[in-house]
Short mmCIF file of C-alpha atoms in Angstrom, two decimals:
data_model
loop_
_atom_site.label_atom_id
_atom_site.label_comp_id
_atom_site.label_asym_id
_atom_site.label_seq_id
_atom_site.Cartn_x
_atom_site.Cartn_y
_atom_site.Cartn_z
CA UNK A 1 131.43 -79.98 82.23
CA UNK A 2 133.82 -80.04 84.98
CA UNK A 3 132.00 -81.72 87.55
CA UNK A 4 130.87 -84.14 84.60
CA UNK A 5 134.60 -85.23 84.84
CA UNK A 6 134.52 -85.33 88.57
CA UNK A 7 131.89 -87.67 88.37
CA UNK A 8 134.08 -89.81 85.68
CA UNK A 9 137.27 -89.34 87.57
CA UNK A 10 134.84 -90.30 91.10
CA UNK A 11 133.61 -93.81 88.73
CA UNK A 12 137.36 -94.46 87.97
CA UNK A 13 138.46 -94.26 91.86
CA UNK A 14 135.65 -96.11 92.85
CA UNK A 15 136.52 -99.10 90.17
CA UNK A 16 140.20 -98.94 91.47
CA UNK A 17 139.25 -99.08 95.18
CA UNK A 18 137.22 -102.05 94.60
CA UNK A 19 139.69 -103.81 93.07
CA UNK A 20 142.24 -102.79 95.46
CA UNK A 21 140.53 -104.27 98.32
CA UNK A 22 139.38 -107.30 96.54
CA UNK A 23 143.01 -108.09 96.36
CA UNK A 24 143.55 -107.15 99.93
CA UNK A 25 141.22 -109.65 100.39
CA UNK A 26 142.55 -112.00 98.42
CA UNK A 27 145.90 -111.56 99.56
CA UNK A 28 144.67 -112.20 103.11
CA UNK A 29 143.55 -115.56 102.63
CA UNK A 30 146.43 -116.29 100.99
CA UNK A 31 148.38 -115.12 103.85
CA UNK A 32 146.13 -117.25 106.51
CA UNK A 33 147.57 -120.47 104.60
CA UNK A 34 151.78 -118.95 104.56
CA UNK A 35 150.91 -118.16 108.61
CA UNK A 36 149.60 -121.82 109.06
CA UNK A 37 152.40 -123.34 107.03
CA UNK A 38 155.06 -121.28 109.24
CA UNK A 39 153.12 -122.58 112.31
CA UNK A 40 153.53 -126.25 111.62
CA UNK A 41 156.73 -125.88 110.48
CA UNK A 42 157.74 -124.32 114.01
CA UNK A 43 156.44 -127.62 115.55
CA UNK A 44 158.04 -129.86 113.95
CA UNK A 45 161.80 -127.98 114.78
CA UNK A 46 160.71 -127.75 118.29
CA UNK A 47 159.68 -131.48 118.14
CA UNK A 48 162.89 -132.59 116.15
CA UNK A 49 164.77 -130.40 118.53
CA UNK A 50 163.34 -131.67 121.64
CA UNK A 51 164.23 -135.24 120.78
CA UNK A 52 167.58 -134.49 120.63
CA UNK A 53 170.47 -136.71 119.61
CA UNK A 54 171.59 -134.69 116.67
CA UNK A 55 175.00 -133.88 116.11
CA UNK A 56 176.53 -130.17 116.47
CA UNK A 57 175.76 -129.08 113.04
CA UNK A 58 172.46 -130.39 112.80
CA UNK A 59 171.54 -129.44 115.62
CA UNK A 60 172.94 -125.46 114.55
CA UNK A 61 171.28 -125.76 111.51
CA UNK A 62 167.94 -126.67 113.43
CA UNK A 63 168.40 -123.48 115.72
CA UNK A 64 169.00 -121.45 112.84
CA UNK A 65 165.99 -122.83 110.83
CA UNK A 66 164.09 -121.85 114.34
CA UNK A 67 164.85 -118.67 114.09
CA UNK A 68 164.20 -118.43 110.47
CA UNK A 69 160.81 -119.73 110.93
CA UNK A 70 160.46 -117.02 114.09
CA UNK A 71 160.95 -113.66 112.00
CA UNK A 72 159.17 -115.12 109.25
CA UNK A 73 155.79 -115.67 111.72
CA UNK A 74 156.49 -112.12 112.93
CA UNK A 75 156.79 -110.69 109.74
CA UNK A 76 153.63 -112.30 108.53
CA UNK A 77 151.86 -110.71 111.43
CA UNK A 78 152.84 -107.65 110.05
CA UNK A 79 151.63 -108.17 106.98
CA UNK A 80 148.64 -108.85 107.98
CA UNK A 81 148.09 -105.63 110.01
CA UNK A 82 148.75 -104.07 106.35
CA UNK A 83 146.24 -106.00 104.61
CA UNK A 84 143.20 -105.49 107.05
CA UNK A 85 141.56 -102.71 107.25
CA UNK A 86 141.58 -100.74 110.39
CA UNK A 87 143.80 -102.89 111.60
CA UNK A 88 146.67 -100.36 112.67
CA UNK A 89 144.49 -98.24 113.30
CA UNK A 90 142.58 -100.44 115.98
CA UNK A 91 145.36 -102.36 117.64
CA UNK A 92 146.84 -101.83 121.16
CA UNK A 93 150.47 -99.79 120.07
CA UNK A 94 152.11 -102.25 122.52
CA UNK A 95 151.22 -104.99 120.72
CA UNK A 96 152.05 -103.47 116.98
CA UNK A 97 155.66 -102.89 119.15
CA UNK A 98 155.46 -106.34 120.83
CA UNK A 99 155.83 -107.92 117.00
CA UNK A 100 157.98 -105.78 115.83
CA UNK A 101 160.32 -106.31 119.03
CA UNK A 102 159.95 -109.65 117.87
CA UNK A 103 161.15 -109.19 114.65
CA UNK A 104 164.30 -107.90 115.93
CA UNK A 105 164.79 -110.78 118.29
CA UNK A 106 164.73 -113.06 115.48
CA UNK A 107 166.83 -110.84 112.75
CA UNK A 108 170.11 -110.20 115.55
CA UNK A 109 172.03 -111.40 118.07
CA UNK A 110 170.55 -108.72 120.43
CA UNK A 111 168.98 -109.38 123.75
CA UNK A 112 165.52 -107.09 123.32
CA UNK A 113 163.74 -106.07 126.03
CA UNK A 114 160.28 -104.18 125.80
CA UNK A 115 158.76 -101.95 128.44
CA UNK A 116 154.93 -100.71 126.83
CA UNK A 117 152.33 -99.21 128.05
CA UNK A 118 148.53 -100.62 126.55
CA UNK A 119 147.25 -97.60 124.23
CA UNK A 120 145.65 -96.84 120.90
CA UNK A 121 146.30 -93.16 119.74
CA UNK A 122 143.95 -91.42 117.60
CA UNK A 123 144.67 -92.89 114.02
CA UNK A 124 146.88 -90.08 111.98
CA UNK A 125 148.99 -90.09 115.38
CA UNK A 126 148.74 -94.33 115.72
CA UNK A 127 150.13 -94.70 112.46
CA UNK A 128 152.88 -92.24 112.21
CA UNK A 129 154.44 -94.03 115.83
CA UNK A 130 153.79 -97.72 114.12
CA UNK A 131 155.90 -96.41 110.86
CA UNK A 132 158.49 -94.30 112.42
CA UNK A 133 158.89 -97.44 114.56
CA UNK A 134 159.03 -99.37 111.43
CA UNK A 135 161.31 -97.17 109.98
CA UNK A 136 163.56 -97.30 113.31
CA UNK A 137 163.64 -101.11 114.01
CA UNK A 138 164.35 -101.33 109.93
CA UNK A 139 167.42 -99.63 110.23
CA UNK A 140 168.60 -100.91 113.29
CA UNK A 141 168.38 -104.54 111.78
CA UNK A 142 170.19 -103.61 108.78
CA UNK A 143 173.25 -101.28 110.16
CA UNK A 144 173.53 -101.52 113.69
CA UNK A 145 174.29 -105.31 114.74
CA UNK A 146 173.26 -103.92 118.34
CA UNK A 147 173.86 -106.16 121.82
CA UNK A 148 171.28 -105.10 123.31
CA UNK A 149 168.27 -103.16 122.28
CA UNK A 150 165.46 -101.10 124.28
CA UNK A 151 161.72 -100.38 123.36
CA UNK A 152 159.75 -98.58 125.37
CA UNK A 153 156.01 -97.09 125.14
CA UNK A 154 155.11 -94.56 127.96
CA UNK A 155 151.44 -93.33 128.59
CA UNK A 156 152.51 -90.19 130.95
CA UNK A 157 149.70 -87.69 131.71
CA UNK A 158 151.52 -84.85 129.93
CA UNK A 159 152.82 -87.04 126.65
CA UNK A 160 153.07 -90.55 125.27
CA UNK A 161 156.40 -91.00 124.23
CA UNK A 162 158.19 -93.97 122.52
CA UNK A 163 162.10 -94.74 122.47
CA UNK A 164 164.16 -97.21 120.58
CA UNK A 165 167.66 -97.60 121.17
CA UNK A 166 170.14 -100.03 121.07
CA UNK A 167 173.99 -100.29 121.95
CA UNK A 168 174.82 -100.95 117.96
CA UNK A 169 177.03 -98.93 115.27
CA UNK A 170 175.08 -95.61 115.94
CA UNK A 171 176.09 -92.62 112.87
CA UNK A 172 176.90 -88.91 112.78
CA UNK A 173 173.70 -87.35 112.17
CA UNK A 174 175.29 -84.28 111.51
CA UNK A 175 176.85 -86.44 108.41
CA UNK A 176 174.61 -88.74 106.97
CA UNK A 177 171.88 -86.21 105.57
CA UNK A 178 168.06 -86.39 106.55
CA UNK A 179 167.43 -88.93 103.55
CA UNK A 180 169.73 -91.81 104.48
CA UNK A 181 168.25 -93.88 106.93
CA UNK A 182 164.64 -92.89 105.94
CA UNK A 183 165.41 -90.44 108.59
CA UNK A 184 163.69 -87.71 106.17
CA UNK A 185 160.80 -89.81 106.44
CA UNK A 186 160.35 -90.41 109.94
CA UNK A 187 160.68 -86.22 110.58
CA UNK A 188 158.17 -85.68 107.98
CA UNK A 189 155.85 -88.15 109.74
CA UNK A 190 156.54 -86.57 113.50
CA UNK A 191 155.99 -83.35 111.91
CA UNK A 192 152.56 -84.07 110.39
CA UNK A 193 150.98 -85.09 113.68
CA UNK A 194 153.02 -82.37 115.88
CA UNK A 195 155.20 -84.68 117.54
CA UNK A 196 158.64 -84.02 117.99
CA UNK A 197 161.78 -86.84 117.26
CA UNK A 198 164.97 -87.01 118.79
CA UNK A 199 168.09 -88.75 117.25
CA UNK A 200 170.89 -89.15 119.42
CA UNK A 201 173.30 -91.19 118.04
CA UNK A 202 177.45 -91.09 117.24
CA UNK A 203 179.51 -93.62 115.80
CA UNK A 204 179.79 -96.40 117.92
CA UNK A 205 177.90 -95.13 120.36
CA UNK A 206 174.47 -96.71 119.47
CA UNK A 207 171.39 -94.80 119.12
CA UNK A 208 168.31 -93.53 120.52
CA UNK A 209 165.49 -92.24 118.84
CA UNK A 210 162.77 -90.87 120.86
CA UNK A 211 159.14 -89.80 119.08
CA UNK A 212 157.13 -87.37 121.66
CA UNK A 213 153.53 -86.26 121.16
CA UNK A 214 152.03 -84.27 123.79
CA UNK A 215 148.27 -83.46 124.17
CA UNK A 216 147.94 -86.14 121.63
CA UNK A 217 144.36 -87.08 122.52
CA UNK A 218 143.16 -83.45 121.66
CA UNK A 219 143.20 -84.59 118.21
CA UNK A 220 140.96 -87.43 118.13
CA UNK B 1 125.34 -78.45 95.65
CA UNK B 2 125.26 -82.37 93.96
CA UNK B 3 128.22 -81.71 92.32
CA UNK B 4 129.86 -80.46 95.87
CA UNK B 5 128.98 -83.82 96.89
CA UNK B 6 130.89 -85.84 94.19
CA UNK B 7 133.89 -83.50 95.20
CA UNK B 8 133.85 -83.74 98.72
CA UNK B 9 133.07 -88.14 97.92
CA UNK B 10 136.41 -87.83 95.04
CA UNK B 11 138.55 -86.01 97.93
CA UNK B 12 137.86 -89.04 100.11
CA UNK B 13 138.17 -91.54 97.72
CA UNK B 14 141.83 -89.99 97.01
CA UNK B 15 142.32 -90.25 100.02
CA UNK B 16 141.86 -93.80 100.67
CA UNK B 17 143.32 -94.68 97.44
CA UNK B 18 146.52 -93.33 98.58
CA UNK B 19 146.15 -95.35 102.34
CA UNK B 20 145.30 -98.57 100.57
CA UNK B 21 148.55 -98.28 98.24
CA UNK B 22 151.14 -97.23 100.46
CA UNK B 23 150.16 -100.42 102.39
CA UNK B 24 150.34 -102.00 99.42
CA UNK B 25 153.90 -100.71 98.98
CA UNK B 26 155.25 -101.22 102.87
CA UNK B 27 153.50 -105.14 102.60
CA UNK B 28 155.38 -105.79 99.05
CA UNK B 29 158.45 -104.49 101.25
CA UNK B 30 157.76 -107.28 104.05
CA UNK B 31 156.94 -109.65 101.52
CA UNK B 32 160.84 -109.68 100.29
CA UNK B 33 161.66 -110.03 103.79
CA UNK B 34 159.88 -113.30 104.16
CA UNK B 35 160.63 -114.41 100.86
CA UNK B 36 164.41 -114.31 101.12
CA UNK B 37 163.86 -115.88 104.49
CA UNK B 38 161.83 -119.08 103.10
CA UNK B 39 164.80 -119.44 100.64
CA UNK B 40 167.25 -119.75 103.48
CA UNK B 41 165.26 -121.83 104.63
CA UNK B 42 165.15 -124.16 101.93
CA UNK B 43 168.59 -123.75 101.30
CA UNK B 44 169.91 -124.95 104.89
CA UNK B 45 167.43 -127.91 104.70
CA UNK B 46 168.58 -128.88 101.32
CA UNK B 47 172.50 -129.06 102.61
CA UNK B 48 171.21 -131.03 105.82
CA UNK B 49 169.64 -133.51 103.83
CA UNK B 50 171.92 -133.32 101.13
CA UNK B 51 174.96 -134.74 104.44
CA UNK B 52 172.88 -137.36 105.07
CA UNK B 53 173.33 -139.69 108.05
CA UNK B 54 170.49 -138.83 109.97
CA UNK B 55 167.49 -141.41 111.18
CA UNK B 56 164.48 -141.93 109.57
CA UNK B 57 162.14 -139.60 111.48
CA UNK B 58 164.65 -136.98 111.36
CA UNK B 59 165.01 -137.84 107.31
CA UNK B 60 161.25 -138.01 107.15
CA UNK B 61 160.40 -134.60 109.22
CA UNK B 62 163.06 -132.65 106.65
CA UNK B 63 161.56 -133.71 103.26
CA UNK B 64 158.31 -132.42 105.00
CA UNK B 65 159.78 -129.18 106.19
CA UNK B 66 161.17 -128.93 102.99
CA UNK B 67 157.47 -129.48 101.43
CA UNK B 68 156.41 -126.70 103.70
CA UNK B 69 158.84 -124.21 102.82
CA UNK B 70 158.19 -124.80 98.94
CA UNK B 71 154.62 -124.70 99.64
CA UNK B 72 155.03 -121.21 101.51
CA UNK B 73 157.24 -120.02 98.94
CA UNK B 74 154.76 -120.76 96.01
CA UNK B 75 151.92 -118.66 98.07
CA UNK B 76 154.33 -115.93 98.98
CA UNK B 77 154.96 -115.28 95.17
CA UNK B 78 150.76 -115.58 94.77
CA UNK B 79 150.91 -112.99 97.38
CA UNK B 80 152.75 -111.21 95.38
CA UNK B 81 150.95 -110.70 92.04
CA UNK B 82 147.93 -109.52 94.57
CA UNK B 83 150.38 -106.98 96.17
CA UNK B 84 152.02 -105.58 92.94
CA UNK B 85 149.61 -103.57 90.89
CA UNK B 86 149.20 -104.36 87.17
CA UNK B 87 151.56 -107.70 88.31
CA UNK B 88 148.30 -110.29 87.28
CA UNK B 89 147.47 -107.91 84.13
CA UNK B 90 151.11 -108.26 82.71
CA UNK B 91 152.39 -111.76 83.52
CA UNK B 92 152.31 -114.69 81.02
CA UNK B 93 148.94 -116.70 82.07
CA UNK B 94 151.30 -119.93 81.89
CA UNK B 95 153.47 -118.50 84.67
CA UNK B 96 150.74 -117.78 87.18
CA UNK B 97 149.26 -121.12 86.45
CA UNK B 98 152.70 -123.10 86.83
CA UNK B 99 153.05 -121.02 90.16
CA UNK B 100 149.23 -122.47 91.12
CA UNK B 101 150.98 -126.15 89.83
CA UNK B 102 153.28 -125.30 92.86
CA UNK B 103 151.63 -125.07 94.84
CA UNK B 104 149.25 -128.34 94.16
CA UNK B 105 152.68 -129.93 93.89
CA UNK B 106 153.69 -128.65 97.68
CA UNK B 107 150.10 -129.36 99.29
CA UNK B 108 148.54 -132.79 97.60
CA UNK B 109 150.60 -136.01 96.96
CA UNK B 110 149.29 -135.53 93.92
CA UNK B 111 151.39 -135.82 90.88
CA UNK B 112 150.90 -132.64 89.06
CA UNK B 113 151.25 -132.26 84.87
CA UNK B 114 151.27 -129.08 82.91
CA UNK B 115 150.59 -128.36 79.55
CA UNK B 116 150.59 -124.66 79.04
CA UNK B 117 150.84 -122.48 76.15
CA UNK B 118 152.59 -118.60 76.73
CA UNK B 119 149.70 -115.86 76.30
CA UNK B 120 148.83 -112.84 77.90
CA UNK B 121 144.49 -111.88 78.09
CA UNK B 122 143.17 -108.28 77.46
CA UNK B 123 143.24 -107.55 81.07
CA UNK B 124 139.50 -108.69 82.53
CA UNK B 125 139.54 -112.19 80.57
CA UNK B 126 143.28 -112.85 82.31
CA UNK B 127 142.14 -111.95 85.62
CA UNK B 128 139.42 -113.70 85.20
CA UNK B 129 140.82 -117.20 83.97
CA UNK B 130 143.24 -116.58 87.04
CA UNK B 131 140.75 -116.30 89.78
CA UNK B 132 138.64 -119.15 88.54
CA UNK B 133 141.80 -121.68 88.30
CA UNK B 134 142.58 -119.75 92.14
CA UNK B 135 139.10 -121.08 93.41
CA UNK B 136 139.56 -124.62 91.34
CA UNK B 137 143.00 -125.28 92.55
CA UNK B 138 141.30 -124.49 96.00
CA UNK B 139 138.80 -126.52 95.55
CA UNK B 140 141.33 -129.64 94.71
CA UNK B 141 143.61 -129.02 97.82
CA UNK B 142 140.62 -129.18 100.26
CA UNK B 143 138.32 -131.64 99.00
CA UNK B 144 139.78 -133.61 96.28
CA UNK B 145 142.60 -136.17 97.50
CA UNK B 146 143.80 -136.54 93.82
CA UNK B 147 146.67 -138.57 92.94
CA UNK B 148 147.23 -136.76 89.84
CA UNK B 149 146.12 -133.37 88.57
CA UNK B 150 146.94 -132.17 84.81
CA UNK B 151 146.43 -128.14 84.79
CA UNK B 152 146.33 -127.57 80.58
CA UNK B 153 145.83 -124.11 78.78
CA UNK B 154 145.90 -124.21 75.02
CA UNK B 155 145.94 -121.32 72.80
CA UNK B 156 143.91 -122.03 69.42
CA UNK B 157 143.11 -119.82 67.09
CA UNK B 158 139.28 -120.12 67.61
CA UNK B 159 139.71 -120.02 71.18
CA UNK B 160 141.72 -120.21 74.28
CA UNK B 161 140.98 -123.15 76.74
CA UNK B 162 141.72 -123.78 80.42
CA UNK B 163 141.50 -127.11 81.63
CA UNK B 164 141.73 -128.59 85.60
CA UNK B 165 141.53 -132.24 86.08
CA UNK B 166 142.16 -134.10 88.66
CA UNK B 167 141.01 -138.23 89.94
CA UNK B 168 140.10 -137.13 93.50
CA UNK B 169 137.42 -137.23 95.36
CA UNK B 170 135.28 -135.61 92.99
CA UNK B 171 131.56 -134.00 93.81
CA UNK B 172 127.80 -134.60 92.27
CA UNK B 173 127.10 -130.95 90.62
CA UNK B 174 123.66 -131.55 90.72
CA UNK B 175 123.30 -132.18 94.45
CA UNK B 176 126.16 -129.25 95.65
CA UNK B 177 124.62 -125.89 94.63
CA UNK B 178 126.09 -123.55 93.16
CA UNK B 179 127.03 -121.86 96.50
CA UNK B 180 129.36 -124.84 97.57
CA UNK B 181 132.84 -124.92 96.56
CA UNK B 182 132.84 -121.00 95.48
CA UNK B 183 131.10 -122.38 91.89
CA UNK B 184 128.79 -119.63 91.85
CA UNK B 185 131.57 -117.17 92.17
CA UNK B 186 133.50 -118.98 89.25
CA UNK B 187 130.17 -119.17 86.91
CA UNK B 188 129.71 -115.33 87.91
CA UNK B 189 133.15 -114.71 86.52
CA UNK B 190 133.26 -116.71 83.52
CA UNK B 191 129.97 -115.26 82.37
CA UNK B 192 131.30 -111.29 83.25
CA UNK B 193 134.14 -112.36 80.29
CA UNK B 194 131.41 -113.89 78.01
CA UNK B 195 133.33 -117.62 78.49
CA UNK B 196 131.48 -120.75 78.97
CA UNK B 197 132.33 -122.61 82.01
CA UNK B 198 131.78 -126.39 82.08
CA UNK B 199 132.09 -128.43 85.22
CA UNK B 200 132.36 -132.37 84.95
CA UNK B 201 132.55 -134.35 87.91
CA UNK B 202 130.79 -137.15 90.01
CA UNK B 203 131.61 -138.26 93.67
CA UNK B 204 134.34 -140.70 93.01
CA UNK B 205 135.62 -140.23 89.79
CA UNK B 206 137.63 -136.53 89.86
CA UNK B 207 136.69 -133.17 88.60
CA UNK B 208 137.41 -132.04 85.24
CA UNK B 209 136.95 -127.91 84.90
CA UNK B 210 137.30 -126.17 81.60
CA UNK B 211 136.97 -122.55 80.56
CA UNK B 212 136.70 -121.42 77.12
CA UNK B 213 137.63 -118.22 75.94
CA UNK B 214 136.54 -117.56 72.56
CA UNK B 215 137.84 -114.74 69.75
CA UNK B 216 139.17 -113.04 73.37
CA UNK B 217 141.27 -111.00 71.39
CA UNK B 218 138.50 -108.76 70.11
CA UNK B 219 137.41 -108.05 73.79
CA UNK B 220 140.89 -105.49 73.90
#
């Protein structure tokens, strides 16, 4: 009787999954035809930009659309790396990092500079950096209005460890609880795949966040 | 030791299930990104054409940026429905097909007419009649040229019928296969619902589709 409703309960997953990943699918192609339509869009500002002859606020407004069109590509991308399969799980971190650096580039004012070492980590540990970095680059775009703004990947013999920080707002963590900022989140992640995260931040001081696992490749 | 099996299969399936919906979640999350960026983006290119003064190819290259960033915007929202669970179950079949009318409207010169009467289908039929208008309105973009396309659903009491007609291009059924043009797929669909799919078209003079649904309501 009981495994008779496993097997029911197995026969309703299964139905679910496949129509889950139909509409990954589905979504995907979709998303091919958005990417494209971002693409052209990009030449024709650069081309309208390039010929010049526009006055200031035109030209501003042309800039701005730029940029516009710039985090939108990015943010595609990382759509798209949610809609494949595998695909965070298979990608080089630095590049996962690369687009998301981007991301911020287009969303502030901040000058970003990226310093990443080429690695995939098993996937429970791949994934947790990716989303804590998510999480990270999320809240600096939304709270920090940083100048300047650091991410760097490190593939040391002892440890690979990643750090974001920028020159922004920064926060008391002693003061803004583990659930504001997602920070709950990101320390549940670390946790799960024994790494260990660092927040360093105080108002108006910026922030750094450093995510370190050691011995990671032990748990492929 | 079969039933073991099924467990150990159910655990994995869980598993998955839970993967492939929080990336269904943190994509939905990007999604409003993007979205609120494309209507920026429309925004600043409406009040830069809307001052005027500019040359033609400057005048010409906005209306077609702003064609692009309607067109991206109507395929963002199609994104969407894929990306929110139950979203295609629950929505009034005339508002995914007006969205679809979008995006005809953004891609073709085509002038685009709709005729469509409010009803939501027990859940297969509407996902049905929605992928098979997906493919046709595919179909039209790609191959058809059109210069006008009338996208009709009426709700009778014997039956509820989907029509897409356009004046393009048009195609000889007899001489495409099945395989061309995703018909197969479309057939395969109809049939799965019990509605009869008719295809009208010859190279030349357009492509009339039409899908009828009849006493759906009892399929609940």
């Amino acid at each position: 009787m009981q495994s008779q409703l496993a097997l029911k309960h197995l026969r309703q997953q299964e139905q679910e999954l496949a129509v889950l990943r139909e509409r990954q699918r589905i979504a995907r192609d979709l998303h091919d035809a958005v990417s494209q339509t971002l693409f052209s869009a990009g030449l024709m500002l650069d081309k309208l930009i390039a010929r010049g002859g526009h006055d200031s606020f035109t030209e501003q407004t042309l800039l701005r659309l730029t940029d516009l069109s710039r985090s939108a590509t990015a943010e595609m991308r990382t759509i798209l790396y949610e809609l494949r399969p595998d695909a965070l799980a298979n990608a080089d971190l630095a590049d996962l990092l690369t687009n998301l650096a981007d991301i911020v580039s287009a969303r502030t004012q901040a000058a970003v500079e990226t310093r990443l070492d080429s690695l995939t980590l098993p996937d429970d540990a791949q994934i947790a950096v990716y989303r804590i970095a998510q999480e990270a680059i999320n809240n600096l775009i939304k709270h920090a209005n940083p100048s300047s703004v650091l991410i760097e990947l490190v593939n040391a013999s002892d440890a690979v460890t990643l750090t974001i920080a920028d020159d922004g707002a920064g926060f008391d963590p002693a003061h803004s609880g583990a659930g504001r900022f997602g920070l709950a989140n990101m320390i549940e992640r670390a946790e799960r795949v024994g790494a260990a995260l660092h927040i360093d931040s105080e108002p108006g001081q910026g922030t750094v966040i450093r995510l370190r696992l050691e011995s990671v490749w032990e748990m492929a």
